[in-house]
Amino acid sequence: IQDLQLFDTCQDCVLEGTLVTVPFTPIVGCTTLLQDQRGDIVLLALYNFLPFDTSEDDADTLAQQKIPKGSKVQIKNPFYKIFRDGSRGIRIDNPQDISIGEDPLYGSASLPT
């Protein structure tokens, strides 16, 4: 996380970490916290992740099923930004850019150190 550059997509990089909180669904998307191998924590916002027709009542439950607390994840080409509320975090627009679980989709690539 510490190597990410603000307002930049880290091309050909994979960020690995663990989801350390239960996801929630604000007005748009899913939000959770990611902790990397160094212990750094960052906000993680996933868009286009839940089916378009998911009801507001079902969104939190579905998000918790798809990205439960404790999940190991890999994020391909992470984009680090400042969100509307002023917090910094990683935005994922393409669900194919995140691998959830123990099976790595992108090999052993990692962020440059």
PDB file of N, CA and C in Angstrom:
ATOM      1  N   ILE A   1       0.833  -1.192   0.000  1.00  0.00           N
ATOM      2  CA  ILE A   1       0.000   0.000   0.000  1.00  0.00           C
ATOM      3  C   ILE A   1       0.872   1.248   0.000  1.00  0.00           C
ATOM      4  N   GLN A   2       1.918   1.235   0.802  1.00  0.00           N
ATOM      5  CA  GLN A   2       2.754   2.434   0.912  1.00  0.00           C
ATOM      6  C   GLN A   2       3.444   2.797  -0.390  1.00  0.00           C
ATOM      7  N   ASP A   3       3.573   1.864  -1.321  1.00  0.00           N
ATOM      8  CA  ASP A   3       4.227   2.142  -2.595  1.00  0.00           C
ATOM      9  C   ASP A   3       3.282   2.689  -3.660  1.00  0.00           C
ATOM     10  N   LEU A   4       1.976   2.701  -3.391  1.00  0.00           N
ATOM     11  CA  LEU A   4       1.028   3.223  -4.373  1.00  0.00           C
ATOM     12  C   LEU A   4       1.157   4.732  -4.489  1.00  0.00           C
ATOM     13  N   GLN A   5       0.969   5.232  -5.701  1.00  0.00           N
ATOM     14  CA  GLN A   5       1.026   6.664  -5.970  1.00  0.00           C
ATOM     15  C   GLN A   5      -0.398   7.189  -6.134  1.00  0.00           C
ATOM     16  N   LEU A   6      -0.670   8.312  -5.485  1.00  0.00           N
ATOM     17  CA  LEU A   6      -1.998   8.903  -5.526  1.00  0.00           C
ATOM     18  C   LEU A   6      -2.403   9.256  -6.954  1.00  0.00           C
ATOM     19  N   PHE A   7      -3.631   8.951  -7.309  1.00  0.00           N
ATOM     20  CA  PHE A   7      -4.223   9.200  -8.635  1.00  0.00           C
ATOM     21  C   PHE A   7      -3.491   8.460  -9.749  1.00  0.00           C
ATOM     22  N   ASP A   8      -2.954   7.296  -9.422  1.00  0.00           N
ATOM     23  CA  ASP A   8      -2.201   6.533 -10.398  1.00  0.00           C
ATOM     24  C   ASP A   8      -2.612   5.068 -10.322  1.00  0.00           C
ATOM     25  N   THR A   9      -2.704   4.438 -11.484  1.00  0.00           N
ATOM     26  CA  THR A   9      -2.908   3.002 -11.554  1.00  0.00           C
ATOM     27  C   THR A   9      -1.547   2.350 -11.609  1.00  0.00           C
ATOM     28  N   CYS A  10      -1.300   1.436 -10.717  1.00  0.00           N
ATOM     29  CA  CYS A  10      -0.030   0.713 -10.693  1.00  0.00           C
ATOM     30  C   CYS A  10      -0.126  -0.408 -11.724  1.00  0.00           C
ATOM     31  N   GLN A  11       0.309  -0.110 -12.949  1.00  0.00           N
ATOM     32  CA  GLN A  11       0.201  -1.053 -14.053  1.00  0.00           C
ATOM     33  C   GLN A  11       1.082  -2.277 -13.821  1.00  0.00           C
ATOM     34  N   ASP A  12       0.556  -3.418 -14.200  1.00  0.00           N
ATOM     35  CA  ASP A  12       1.275  -4.694 -14.092  1.00  0.00           C
ATOM     36  C   ASP A  12       1.677  -5.018 -12.663  1.00  0.00           C
ATOM     37  N   CYS A  13       0.888  -4.551 -11.694  1.00  0.00           N
ATOM     38  CA  CYS A  13       1.130  -4.833 -10.283  1.00  0.00           C
ATOM     39  C   CYS A  13      -0.040  -5.620  -9.711  1.00  0.00           C
ATOM     40  N   VAL A  14       0.243  -6.348  -8.656  1.00  0.00           N
ATOM     41  CA  VAL A  14      -0.797  -7.049  -7.911  1.00  0.00           C
ATOM     42  C   VAL A  14      -0.597  -6.723  -6.437  1.00  0.00           C
ATOM     43  N   LEU A  15      -1.626  -6.196  -5.817  1.00  0.00           N
ATOM     44  CA  LEU A  15      -1.616  -5.905  -4.385  1.00  0.00           C
ATOM     45  C   LEU A  15      -2.321  -7.053  -3.676  1.00  0.00           C
ATOM     46  N   GLU A  16      -1.647  -7.654  -2.710  1.00  0.00           N
ATOM     47  CA  GLU A  16      -2.214  -8.761  -1.959  1.00  0.00           C
ATOM     48  C   GLU A  16      -2.508  -8.320  -0.538  1.00  0.00           C
ATOM     49  N   GLY A  17      -3.577  -8.851   0.032  1.00  0.00           N
ATOM     50  CA  GLY A  17      -3.908  -8.514   1.401  1.00  0.00           C
ATOM     51  C   GLY A  17      -5.087  -9.306   1.915  1.00  0.00           C
ATOM     52  N   THR A  18      -5.544  -8.896   3.091  1.00  0.00           N
ATOM     53  CA  THR A  18      -6.658  -9.545   3.773  1.00  0.00           C
ATOM     54  C   THR A  18      -7.720  -8.511   4.095  1.00  0.00           C
ATOM     55  N   LEU A  19      -8.977  -8.856   3.862  1.00  0.00           N
ATOM     56  CA  LEU A  19     -10.074  -7.963   4.215  1.00  0.00           C
ATOM     57  C   LEU A  19     -10.267  -8.027   5.726  1.00  0.00           C
ATOM     58  N   VAL A  20     -10.206  -6.873   6.396  1.00  0.00           N
ATOM     59  CA  VAL A  20     -10.194  -6.867   7.857  1.00  0.00           C
ATOM     60  C   VAL A  20     -11.471  -6.315   8.478  1.00  0.00           C
ATOM     61  N   THR A  21     -12.481  -6.078   7.687  1.00  0.00           N
ATOM     62  CA  THR A  21     -13.756  -5.637   8.230  1.00  0.00           C
ATOM     63  C   THR A  21     -14.895  -6.205   7.387  1.00  0.00           C
ATOM     64  N   VAL A  22     -16.061  -6.248   7.959  1.00  0.00           N
ATOM     65  CA  VAL A  22     -17.249  -6.686   7.236  1.00  0.00           C
ATOM     66  C   VAL A  22     -17.581  -5.630   6.190  1.00  0.00           C
ATOM     67  N   PRO A  23     -17.814  -6.027   4.939  1.00  0.00           N
ATOM     68  CA  PRO A  23     -18.126  -5.036   3.917  1.00  0.00           C
ATOM     69  C   PRO A  23     -19.492  -4.396   4.147  1.00  0.00           C
ATOM     70  N   PHE A  24     -19.620  -3.176   3.662  1.00  0.00           N
ATOM     71  CA  PHE A  24     -20.927  -2.529   3.704  1.00  0.00           C
ATOM     72  C   PHE A  24     -21.182  -1.892   2.355  1.00  0.00           C
ATOM     73  N   THR A  25     -22.441  -1.562   2.112  1.00  0.00           N
ATOM     74  CA  THR A  25     -22.831  -1.044   0.810  1.00  0.00           C
ATOM     75  C   THR A  25     -23.463   0.328   0.983  1.00  0.00           C
ATOM     76  N   PRO A  26     -22.642   1.376   0.854  1.00  0.00           N
ATOM     77  CA  PRO A  26     -23.231   2.714   0.862  1.00  0.00           C
ATOM     78  C   PRO A  26     -24.081   2.889  -0.394  1.00  0.00           C
ATOM     79  N   ILE A  27     -24.388   4.065  -0.761  1.00  0.00           N
ATOM     80  CA  ILE A  27     -25.296   4.324  -1.886  1.00  0.00           C
ATOM     81  C   ILE A  27     -24.880   3.575  -3.148  1.00  0.00           C
ATOM     82  N   VAL A  28     -23.587   3.550  -3.440  1.00  0.00           N
ATOM     83  CA  VAL A  28     -23.090   2.871  -4.643  1.00  0.00           C
ATOM     84  C   VAL A  28     -21.901   1.997  -4.261  1.00  0.00           C
ATOM     85  N   GLY A  29     -21.850   0.781  -4.795  1.00  0.00           N
ATOM     86  CA  GLY A  29     -20.694  -0.070  -4.598  1.00  0.00           C
ATOM     87  C   GLY A  29     -20.635  -0.750  -3.238  1.00  0.00           C
ATOM     88  N   CYS A  30     -19.505  -1.442  -3.019  1.00  0.00           N
ATOM     89  CA  CYS A  30     -19.206  -2.126  -1.753  1.00  0.00           C
ATOM     90  C   CYS A  30     -17.940  -1.513  -1.188  1.00  0.00           C
ATOM     91  N   THR A  31     -17.873  -1.406   0.124  1.00  0.00           N
ATOM     92  CA  THR A  31     -16.711  -0.826   0.759  1.00  0.00           C
ATOM     93  C   THR A  31     -16.246  -1.734   1.888  1.00  0.00           C
ATOM     94  N   THR A  32     -14.923  -1.868   2.021  1.00  0.00           N
ATOM     95  CA  THR A  32     -14.328  -2.652   3.089  1.00  0.00           C
ATOM     96  C   THR A  32     -12.921  -2.111   3.335  1.00  0.00           C
ATOM     97  N   LEU A  33     -12.178  -2.754   4.219  1.00  0.00           N
ATOM     98  CA  LEU A  33     -10.799  -2.361   4.500  1.00  0.00           C
ATOM     99  C   LEU A  33      -9.874  -3.516   4.168  1.00  0.00           C
ATOM    100  N   LEU A  34      -8.732  -3.189   3.559  1.00  0.00           N
ATOM    101  CA  LEU A  34      -7.728  -4.170   3.164  1.00  0.00           C
ATOM    102  C   LEU A  34      -6.456  -3.928   3.959  1.00  0.00           C
ATOM    103  N   GLN A  35      -5.891  -4.993   4.512  1.00  0.00           N
ATOM    104  CA  GLN A  35      -4.605  -4.905   5.197  1.00  0.00           C
ATOM    105  C   GLN A  35      -3.585  -5.678   4.378  1.00  0.00           C
ATOM    106  N   ASP A  36      -2.458  -5.020   4.059  1.00  0.00           N
ATOM    107  CA  ASP A  36      -1.439  -5.694   3.265  1.00  0.00           C
ATOM    108  C   ASP A  36      -0.478  -6.472   4.168  1.00  0.00           C
ATOM    109  N   GLN A  37       0.528  -7.071   3.559  1.00  0.00           N
ATOM    110  CA  GLN A  37       1.460  -7.922   4.287  1.00  0.00           C
ATOM    111  C   GLN A  37       2.336  -7.130   5.260  1.00  0.00           C
ATOM    112  N   ARG A  38       2.451  -5.826   5.065  1.00  0.00           N
ATOM    113  CA  ARG A  38       3.226  -4.975   5.969  1.00  0.00           C
ATOM    114  C   ARG A  38       2.412  -4.493   7.165  1.00  0.00           C
ATOM    115  N   GLY A  39       1.094  -4.726   7.113  1.00  0.00           N
ATOM    116  CA  GLY A  39       0.214  -4.272   8.179  1.00  0.00           C
ATOM    117  C   GLY A  39      -0.474  -2.956   7.885  1.00  0.00           C
ATOM    118  N   ASP A  40      -0.195  -2.354   6.717  1.00  0.00           N
ATOM    119  CA  ASP A  40      -0.865  -1.115   6.324  1.00  0.00           C
ATOM    120  C   ASP A  40      -2.308  -1.426   5.944  1.00  0.00           C
ATOM    121  N   ILE A  41      -3.212  -0.498   6.266  1.00  0.00           N
ATOM    122  CA  ILE A  41      -4.638  -0.677   5.993  1.00  0.00           C
ATOM    123  C   ILE A  41      -5.125   0.443   5.087  1.00  0.00           C
ATOM    124  N   VAL A  42      -5.980   0.089   4.123  1.00  0.00           N
ATOM    125  CA  VAL A  42      -6.515   1.065   3.181  1.00  0.00           C
ATOM    126  C   VAL A  42      -7.984   0.744   2.901  1.00  0.00           C
ATOM    127  N   LEU A  43      -8.749   1.794   2.631  1.00  0.00           N
ATOM    128  CA  LEU A  43     -10.137   1.658   2.208  1.00  0.00           C
ATOM    129  C   LEU A  43     -10.163   1.025   0.823  1.00  0.00           C
ATOM    130  N   LEU A  44     -11.094   0.117   0.615  1.00  0.00           N
ATOM    131  CA  LEU A  44     -11.235  -0.563  -0.668  1.00  0.00           C
ATOM    132  C   LEU A  44     -12.679  -0.415  -1.124  1.00  0.00           C
ATOM    133  N   ALA A  45     -12.877   0.214  -2.281  1.00  0.00           N
ATOM    134  CA  ALA A  45     -14.216   0.425  -2.833  1.00  0.00           C
ATOM    135  C   ALA A  45     -14.346  -0.357  -4.134  1.00  0.00           C
ATOM    136  N   LEU A  46     -15.350  -1.212  -4.193  1.00  0.00           N
ATOM    137  CA  LEU A  46     -15.595  -2.043  -5.366  1.00  0.00           C
ATOM    138  C   LEU A  46     -16.885  -1.598  -6.036  1.00  0.00           C
ATOM    139  N   TYR A  47     -16.801  -1.309  -7.317  1.00  0.00           N
ATOM    140  CA  TYR A  47     -17.965  -0.897  -8.094  1.00  0.00           C
ATOM    141  C   TYR A  47     -18.249  -1.965  -9.142  1.00  0.00           C
ATOM    142  N   ASN A  48     -19.499  -2.054  -9.578  1.00  0.00           N
ATOM    143  CA  ASN A  48     -19.928  -3.046 -10.573  1.00  0.00           C
ATOM    144  C   ASN A  48     -19.694  -4.464 -10.054  1.00  0.00           C
ATOM    145  N   PHE A  49     -19.723  -4.624  -8.751  1.00  0.00           N
ATOM    146  CA  PHE A  49     -19.386  -5.888  -8.105  1.00  0.00           C
ATOM    147  C   PHE A  49     -20.632  -6.720  -7.805  1.00  0.00           C
ATOM    148  N   LEU A  50     -21.680  -6.064  -7.365  1.00  0.00           N
ATOM    149  CA  LEU A  50     -22.940  -6.760  -7.097  1.00  0.00           C
ATOM    150  C   LEU A  50     -23.826  -6.679  -8.332  1.00  0.00           C
ATOM    151  N   PRO A  51     -24.699  -7.657  -8.534  1.00  0.00           N
ATOM    152  CA  PRO A  51     -25.613  -7.584  -9.680  1.00  0.00           C
ATOM    153  C   PRO A  51     -26.400  -6.279  -9.671  1.00  0.00           C
ATOM    154  N   PHE A  52     -26.637  -5.741 -10.846  1.00  0.00           N
ATOM    155  CA  PHE A  52     -27.310  -4.453 -11.001  1.00  0.00           C
ATOM    156  C   PHE A  52     -28.668  -4.420 -10.317  1.00  0.00           C
ATOM    157  N   ASP A  53     -29.374  -5.548 -10.329  1.00  0.00           N
ATOM    158  CA  ASP A  53     -30.735  -5.578  -9.789  1.00  0.00           C
ATOM    159  C   ASP A  53     -30.790  -5.948  -8.298  1.00  0.00           C
ATOM    160  N   THR A  54     -29.647  -5.927  -7.603  1.00  0.00           N
ATOM    161  CA  THR A  54     -29.634  -6.236  -6.171  1.00  0.00           C
ATOM    162  C   THR A  54     -30.380  -5.152  -5.402  1.00  0.00           C
ATOM    163  N   SER A  55     -31.314  -5.575  -4.570  1.00  0.00           N
ATOM    164  CA  SER A  55     -32.081  -4.601  -3.798  1.00  0.00           C
ATOM    165  C   SER A  55     -31.218  -4.032  -2.680  1.00  0.00           C
ATOM    166  N   GLU A  56     -31.590  -2.866  -2.219  1.00  0.00           N
ATOM    167  CA  GLU A  56     -30.872  -2.220  -1.123  1.00  0.00           C
ATOM    168  C   GLU A  56     -30.894  -3.105   0.122  1.00  0.00           C
ATOM    169  N   ASP A  57     -32.002  -3.797   0.348  1.00  0.00           N
ATOM    170  CA  ASP A  57     -32.140  -4.671   1.509  1.00  0.00           C
ATOM    171  C   ASP A  57     -31.208  -5.880   1.435  1.00  0.00           C
ATOM    172  N   ASP A  58     -30.913  -6.350   0.230  1.00  0.00           N
ATOM    173  CA  ASP A  58     -30.087  -7.547   0.052  1.00  0.00           C
ATOM    174  C   ASP A  58     -28.604  -7.237  -0.163  1.00  0.00           C
ATOM    175  N   ALA A  59     -28.258  -5.986  -0.419  1.00  0.00           N
ATOM    176  CA  ALA A  59     -26.899  -5.633  -0.816  1.00  0.00           C
ATOM    177  C   ALA A  59     -25.852  -5.980   0.245  1.00  0.00           C
ATOM    178  N   ASP A  60     -26.079  -5.609   1.502  1.00  0.00           N
ATOM    179  CA  ASP A  60     -25.093  -5.897   2.548  1.00  0.00           C
ATOM    180  C   ASP A  60     -24.881  -7.405   2.710  1.00  0.00           C
ATOM    181  N   THR A  61     -25.974  -8.156   2.716  1.00  0.00           N
ATOM    182  CA  THR A  61     -25.874  -9.608   2.881  1.00  0.00           C
ATOM    183  C   THR A  61     -25.089 -10.232   1.726  1.00  0.00           C
ATOM    184  N   LEU A  62     -25.394  -9.825   0.507  1.00  0.00           N
ATOM    185  CA  LEU A  62     -24.701 -10.365  -0.664  1.00  0.00           C
ATOM    186  C   LEU A  62     -23.220  -9.978  -0.644  1.00  0.00           C
ATOM    187  N   ALA A  63     -22.924  -8.734  -0.290  1.00  0.00           N
ATOM    188  CA  ALA A  63     -21.522  -8.299  -0.202  1.00  0.00           C
ATOM    189  C   ALA A  63     -20.770  -9.124   0.833  1.00  0.00           C
ATOM    190  N   GLN A  64     -21.407  -9.393   1.966  1.00  0.00           N
ATOM    191  CA  GLN A  64     -20.760 -10.176   3.028  1.00  0.00           C
ATOM    192  C   GLN A  64     -20.528 -11.625   2.596  1.00  0.00           C
ATOM    193  N   GLN A  65     -21.366 -12.124   1.708  1.00  0.00           N
ATOM    194  CA  GLN A  65     -21.162 -13.478   1.182  1.00  0.00           C
ATOM    195  C   GLN A  65     -20.029 -13.511   0.161  1.00  0.00           C
ATOM    196  N   LYS A  66     -19.943 -12.470  -0.666  1.00  0.00           N
ATOM    197  CA  LYS A  66     -18.949 -12.452  -1.747  1.00  0.00           C
ATOM    198  C   LYS A  66     -17.557 -12.043  -1.280  1.00  0.00           C
ATOM    199  N   ILE A  67     -17.481 -11.131  -0.307  1.00  0.00           N
ATOM    200  CA  ILE A  67     -16.180 -10.652   0.180  1.00  0.00           C
ATOM    201  C   ILE A  67     -16.187 -10.610   1.716  1.00  0.00           C
ATOM    202  N   PRO A  68     -16.250 -11.776   2.341  1.00  0.00           N
ATOM    203  CA  PRO A  68     -16.334 -11.796   3.803  1.00  0.00           C
ATOM    204  C   PRO A  68     -15.048 -11.325   4.481  1.00  0.00           C
ATOM    205  N   LYS A  69     -15.213 -10.818   5.680  1.00  0.00           N
ATOM    206  CA  LYS A  69     -14.074 -10.445   6.509  1.00  0.00           C
ATOM    207  C   LYS A  69     -13.150 -11.648   6.626  1.00  0.00           C
ATOM    208  N   GLY A  70     -11.840 -11.399   6.502  1.00  0.00           N
ATOM    209  CA  GLY A  70     -10.854 -12.472   6.589  1.00  0.00           C
ATOM    210  C   GLY A  70     -10.444 -13.033   5.246  1.00  0.00           C
ATOM    211  N   SER A  71     -11.138 -12.646   4.164  1.00  0.00           N
ATOM    212  CA  SER A  71     -10.798 -13.144   2.833  1.00  0.00           C
ATOM    213  C   SER A  71      -9.428 -12.642   2.402  1.00  0.00           C
ATOM    214  N   LYS A  72      -8.674 -13.524   1.764  1.00  0.00           N
ATOM    215  CA  LYS A  72      -7.416 -13.144   1.118  1.00  0.00           C
ATOM    216  C   LYS A  72      -7.771 -12.656  -0.274  1.00  0.00           C
ATOM    217  N   VAL A  73      -7.196 -11.515  -0.685  1.00  0.00           N
ATOM    218  CA  VAL A  73      -7.501 -10.975  -2.004  1.00  0.00           C
ATOM    219  C   VAL A  73      -6.230 -10.559  -2.730  1.00  0.00           C
ATOM    220  N   GLN A  74      -6.338 -10.525  -4.041  1.00  0.00           N
ATOM    221  CA  GLN A  74      -5.313  -9.983  -4.919  1.00  0.00           C
ATOM    222  C   GLN A  74      -5.999  -8.966  -5.818  1.00  0.00           C
ATOM    223  N   ILE A  75      -5.400  -7.784  -5.930  1.00  0.00           N
ATOM    224  CA  ILE A  75      -5.969  -6.728  -6.766  1.00  0.00           C
ATOM    225  C   ILE A  75      -4.979  -6.420  -7.877  1.00  0.00           C
ATOM    226  N   LYS A  76      -5.431  -6.609  -9.099  1.00  0.00           N
ATOM    227  CA  LYS A  76      -4.600  -6.352 -10.264  1.00  0.00           C
ATOM    228  C   LYS A  76      -4.718  -4.869 -10.637  1.00  0.00           C
ATOM    229  N   ASN A  77      -3.593  -4.222 -10.904  1.00  0.00           N
ATOM    230  CA  ASN A  77      -3.542  -2.822 -11.326  1.00  0.00           C
ATOM    231  C   ASN A  77      -4.321  -1.896 -10.376  1.00  0.00           C
ATOM    232  N   PRO A  78      -3.968  -1.879  -9.094  1.00  0.00           N
ATOM    233  CA  PRO A  78      -4.725  -1.047  -8.141  1.00  0.00           C
ATOM    234  C   PRO A  78      -4.639   0.442  -8.464  1.00  0.00           C
ATOM    235  N   PHE A  79      -5.779   1.127  -8.318  1.00  0.00           N
ATOM    236  CA  PHE A  79      -5.864   2.571  -8.539  1.00  0.00           C
ATOM    237  C   PHE A  79      -6.089   3.242  -7.192  1.00  0.00           C
ATOM    238  N   TYR A  80      -5.166   4.122  -6.795  1.00  0.00           N
ATOM    239  CA  TYR A  80      -5.199   4.790  -5.498  1.00  0.00           C
ATOM    240  C   TYR A  80      -5.700   6.213  -5.694  1.00  0.00           C
ATOM    241  N   LYS A  81      -6.710   6.598  -4.939  1.00  0.00           N
ATOM    242  CA  LYS A  81      -7.354   7.895  -5.163  1.00  0.00           C
ATOM    243  C   LYS A  81      -7.825   8.511  -3.859  1.00  0.00           C
ATOM    244  N   ILE A  82      -8.320   9.728  -3.960  1.00  0.00           N
ATOM    245  CA  ILE A  82      -9.002  10.391  -2.856  1.00  0.00           C
ATOM    246  C   ILE A  82     -10.490  10.336  -3.181  1.00  0.00           C
ATOM    247  N   PHE A  83     -11.273   9.765  -2.256  1.00  0.00           N
ATOM    248  CA  PHE A  83     -12.703   9.659  -2.467  1.00  0.00           C
ATOM    249  C   PHE A  83     -13.391  10.987  -2.162  1.00  0.00           C
ATOM    250  N   ARG A  84     -14.641  11.067  -2.528  1.00  0.00           N
ATOM    251  CA  ARG A  84     -15.430  12.289  -2.367  1.00  0.00           C
ATOM    252  C   ARG A  84     -15.420  12.812  -0.929  1.00  0.00           C
ATOM    253  N   ASP A  85     -15.360  11.892   0.051  1.00  0.00           N
ATOM    254  CA  ASP A  85     -15.375  12.314   1.458  1.00  0.00           C
ATOM    255  C   ASP A  85     -13.992  12.720   1.970  1.00  0.00           C
ATOM    256  N   GLY A  86     -12.982  12.670   1.096  1.00  0.00           N
ATOM    257  CA  GLY A  86     -11.630  13.067   1.474  1.00  0.00           C
ATOM    258  C   GLY A  86     -10.730  11.922   1.904  1.00  0.00           C
ATOM    259  N   SER A  87     -11.287  10.738   2.089  1.00  0.00           N
ATOM    260  CA  SER A  87     -10.459   9.594   2.475  1.00  0.00           C
ATOM    261  C   SER A  87      -9.721   9.041   1.253  1.00  0.00           C
ATOM    262  N   ARG A  88      -8.589   8.414   1.513  1.00  0.00           N
ATOM    263  CA  ARG A  88      -7.800   7.797   0.448  1.00  0.00           C
ATOM    264  C   ARG A  88      -8.088   6.310   0.405  1.00  0.00           C
ATOM    265  N   GLY A  89      -8.049   5.756  -0.798  1.00  0.00           N
ATOM    266  CA  GLY A  89      -8.301   4.335  -0.913  1.00  0.00           C
ATOM    267  C   GLY A  89      -8.118   3.831  -2.323  1.00  0.00           C
ATOM    268  N   ILE A  90      -8.403   2.567  -2.496  1.00  0.00           N
ATOM    269  CA  ILE A  90      -8.281   1.896  -3.781  1.00  0.00           C
ATOM    270  C   ILE A  90      -9.670   1.708  -4.364  1.00  0.00           C
ATOM    271  N   ARG A  91      -9.802   2.091  -5.617  1.00  0.00           N
ATOM    272  CA  ARG A  91     -11.067   1.931  -6.331  1.00  0.00           C
ATOM    273  C   ARG A  91     -10.910   0.824  -7.362  1.00  0.00           C
ATOM    274  N   ILE A  92     -11.882  -0.081  -7.378  1.00  0.00           N
ATOM    275  CA  ILE A  92     -11.917  -1.152  -8.368  1.00  0.00           C
ATOM    276  C   ILE A  92     -13.220  -1.021  -9.145  1.00  0.00           C
ATOM    277  N   ASP A  93     -13.117  -0.772 -10.444  1.00  0.00           N
ATOM    278  CA  ASP A  93     -14.300  -0.675 -11.300  1.00  0.00           C
ATOM    279  C   ASP A  93     -14.612  -1.980 -12.014  1.00  0.00           C
ATOM    280  N   ASN A  94     -13.587  -2.790 -12.242  1.00  0.00           N
ATOM    281  CA  ASN A  94     -13.762  -4.030 -12.976  1.00  0.00           C
ATOM    282  C   ASN A  94     -13.630  -5.208 -12.010  1.00  0.00           C
ATOM    283  N   PRO A  95     -14.702  -5.944 -11.763  1.00  0.00           N
ATOM    284  CA  PRO A  95     -14.645  -7.075 -10.832  1.00  0.00           C
ATOM    285  C   PRO A  95     -13.594  -8.120 -11.212  1.00  0.00           C
ATOM    286  N   GLN A  96     -13.181  -8.158 -12.475  1.00  0.00           N
ATOM    287  CA  GLN A  96     -12.157  -9.113 -12.891  1.00  0.00           C
ATOM    288  C   GLN A  96     -10.768  -8.721 -12.386  1.00  0.00           C
ATOM    289  N   ASP A  97     -10.637  -7.519 -11.819  1.00  0.00           N
ATOM    290  CA  ASP A  97      -9.348  -7.071 -11.288  1.00  0.00           C
ATOM    291  C   ASP A  97      -9.122  -7.485  -9.843  1.00  0.00           C
ATOM    292  N   ILE A  98     -10.056  -8.241  -9.259  1.00  0.00           N
ATOM    293  CA  ILE A  98      -9.876  -8.717  -7.894  1.00  0.00           C
ATOM    294  C   ILE A  98     -10.097 -10.222  -7.846  1.00  0.00           C
ATOM    295  N   SER A  99      -9.178 -10.902  -7.182  1.00  0.00           N
ATOM    296  CA  SER A  99      -9.274 -12.330  -6.937  1.00  0.00           C
ATOM    297  C   SER A  99      -9.531 -12.506  -5.446  1.00  0.00           C
ATOM    298  N   ILE A 100     -10.548 -13.277  -5.102  1.00  0.00           N
ATOM    299  CA  ILE A 100     -10.933 -13.473  -3.709  1.00  0.00           C
ATOM    300  C   ILE A 100     -10.755 -14.943  -3.364  1.00  0.00           C
ATOM    301  N   GLY A 101     -10.003 -15.224  -2.329  1.00  0.00           N
ATOM    302  CA  GLY A 101      -9.758 -16.596  -1.916  1.00  0.00           C
ATOM    303  C   GLY A 101      -8.288 -16.929  -2.005  1.00  0.00           C
ATOM    304  N   GLU A 102      -7.981 -18.178  -1.926  1.00  0.00           N
ATOM    305  CA  GLU A 102      -6.598 -18.631  -1.866  1.00  0.00           C
ATOM    306  C   GLU A 102      -5.967 -18.833  -3.235  1.00  0.00           C
ATOM    307  N   ASP A 103      -6.762 -18.908  -4.294  1.00  0.00           N
ATOM    308  CA  ASP A 103      -6.217 -19.212  -5.610  1.00  0.00           C
ATOM    309  C   ASP A 103      -5.792 -17.950  -6.342  1.00  0.00           C
ATOM    310  N   PRO A 104      -4.483 -17.730  -6.508  1.00  0.00           N
ATOM    311  CA  PRO A 104      -4.029 -16.527  -7.208  1.00  0.00           C
ATOM    312  C   PRO A 104      -4.356 -16.600  -8.700  1.00  0.00           C
ATOM    313  N   LEU A 105      -4.918 -15.521  -9.210  1.00  0.00           N
ATOM    314  CA  LEU A 105      -5.262 -15.467 -10.637  1.00  0.00           C
ATOM    315  C   LEU A 105      -4.139 -14.843 -11.466  1.00  0.00           C
ATOM    316  N   TYR A 106      -3.261 -14.118 -10.813  1.00  0.00           N
ATOM    317  CA  TYR A 106      -2.312 -13.294 -11.564  1.00  0.00           C
ATOM    318  C   TYR A 106      -0.870 -13.688 -11.338  1.00  0.00           C
ATOM    319  N   GLY A 107      -0.604 -14.900 -10.892  1.00  0.00           N
ATOM    320  CA  GLY A 107       0.763 -15.329 -10.681  1.00  0.00           C
ATOM    321  C   GLY A 107       1.343 -14.721  -9.414  1.00  0.00           C
ATOM    322  N   SER A 108       2.644 -14.605  -9.376  1.00  0.00           N
ATOM    323  CA  SER A 108       3.314 -14.167  -8.158  1.00  0.00           C
ATOM    324  C   SER A 108       3.750 -12.705  -8.224  1.00  0.00           C
ATOM    325  N   ALA A 109       3.220 -11.935  -9.163  1.00  0.00           N
ATOM    326  CA  ALA A 109       3.602 -10.534  -9.271  1.00  0.00           C
ATOM    327  C   ALA A 109       3.192  -9.769  -8.018  1.00  0.00           C
ATOM    328  N   SER A 110       3.945  -8.744  -7.690  1.00  0.00           N
ATOM    329  CA  SER A 110       3.600  -7.919  -6.534  1.00  0.00           C
ATOM    330  C   SER A 110       4.026  -6.487  -6.792  1.00  0.00           C
ATOM    331  N   LEU A 111       3.630  -5.605  -5.902  1.00  0.00           N
ATOM    332  CA  LEU A 111       4.009  -4.205  -6.054  1.00  0.00           C
ATOM    333  C   LEU A 111       5.512  -4.061  -5.948  1.00  0.00           C
ATOM    334  N   PRO A 112       6.098  -3.134  -6.695  1.00  0.00           N
ATOM    335  CA  PRO A 112       7.532  -2.918  -6.581  1.00  0.00           C
ATOM    336  C   PRO A 112       7.876  -2.388  -5.192  1.00  0.00           C
ATOM    337  N   THR A 113       9.027  -2.777  -4.697  1.00  0.00           N
ATOM    338  CA  THR A 113       9.458  -2.295  -3.378  1.00  0.00           C
ATOM    339  C   THR A 113      10.634  -1.352  -3.492  1.00  0.00           C
TER     340      THR A 113
END
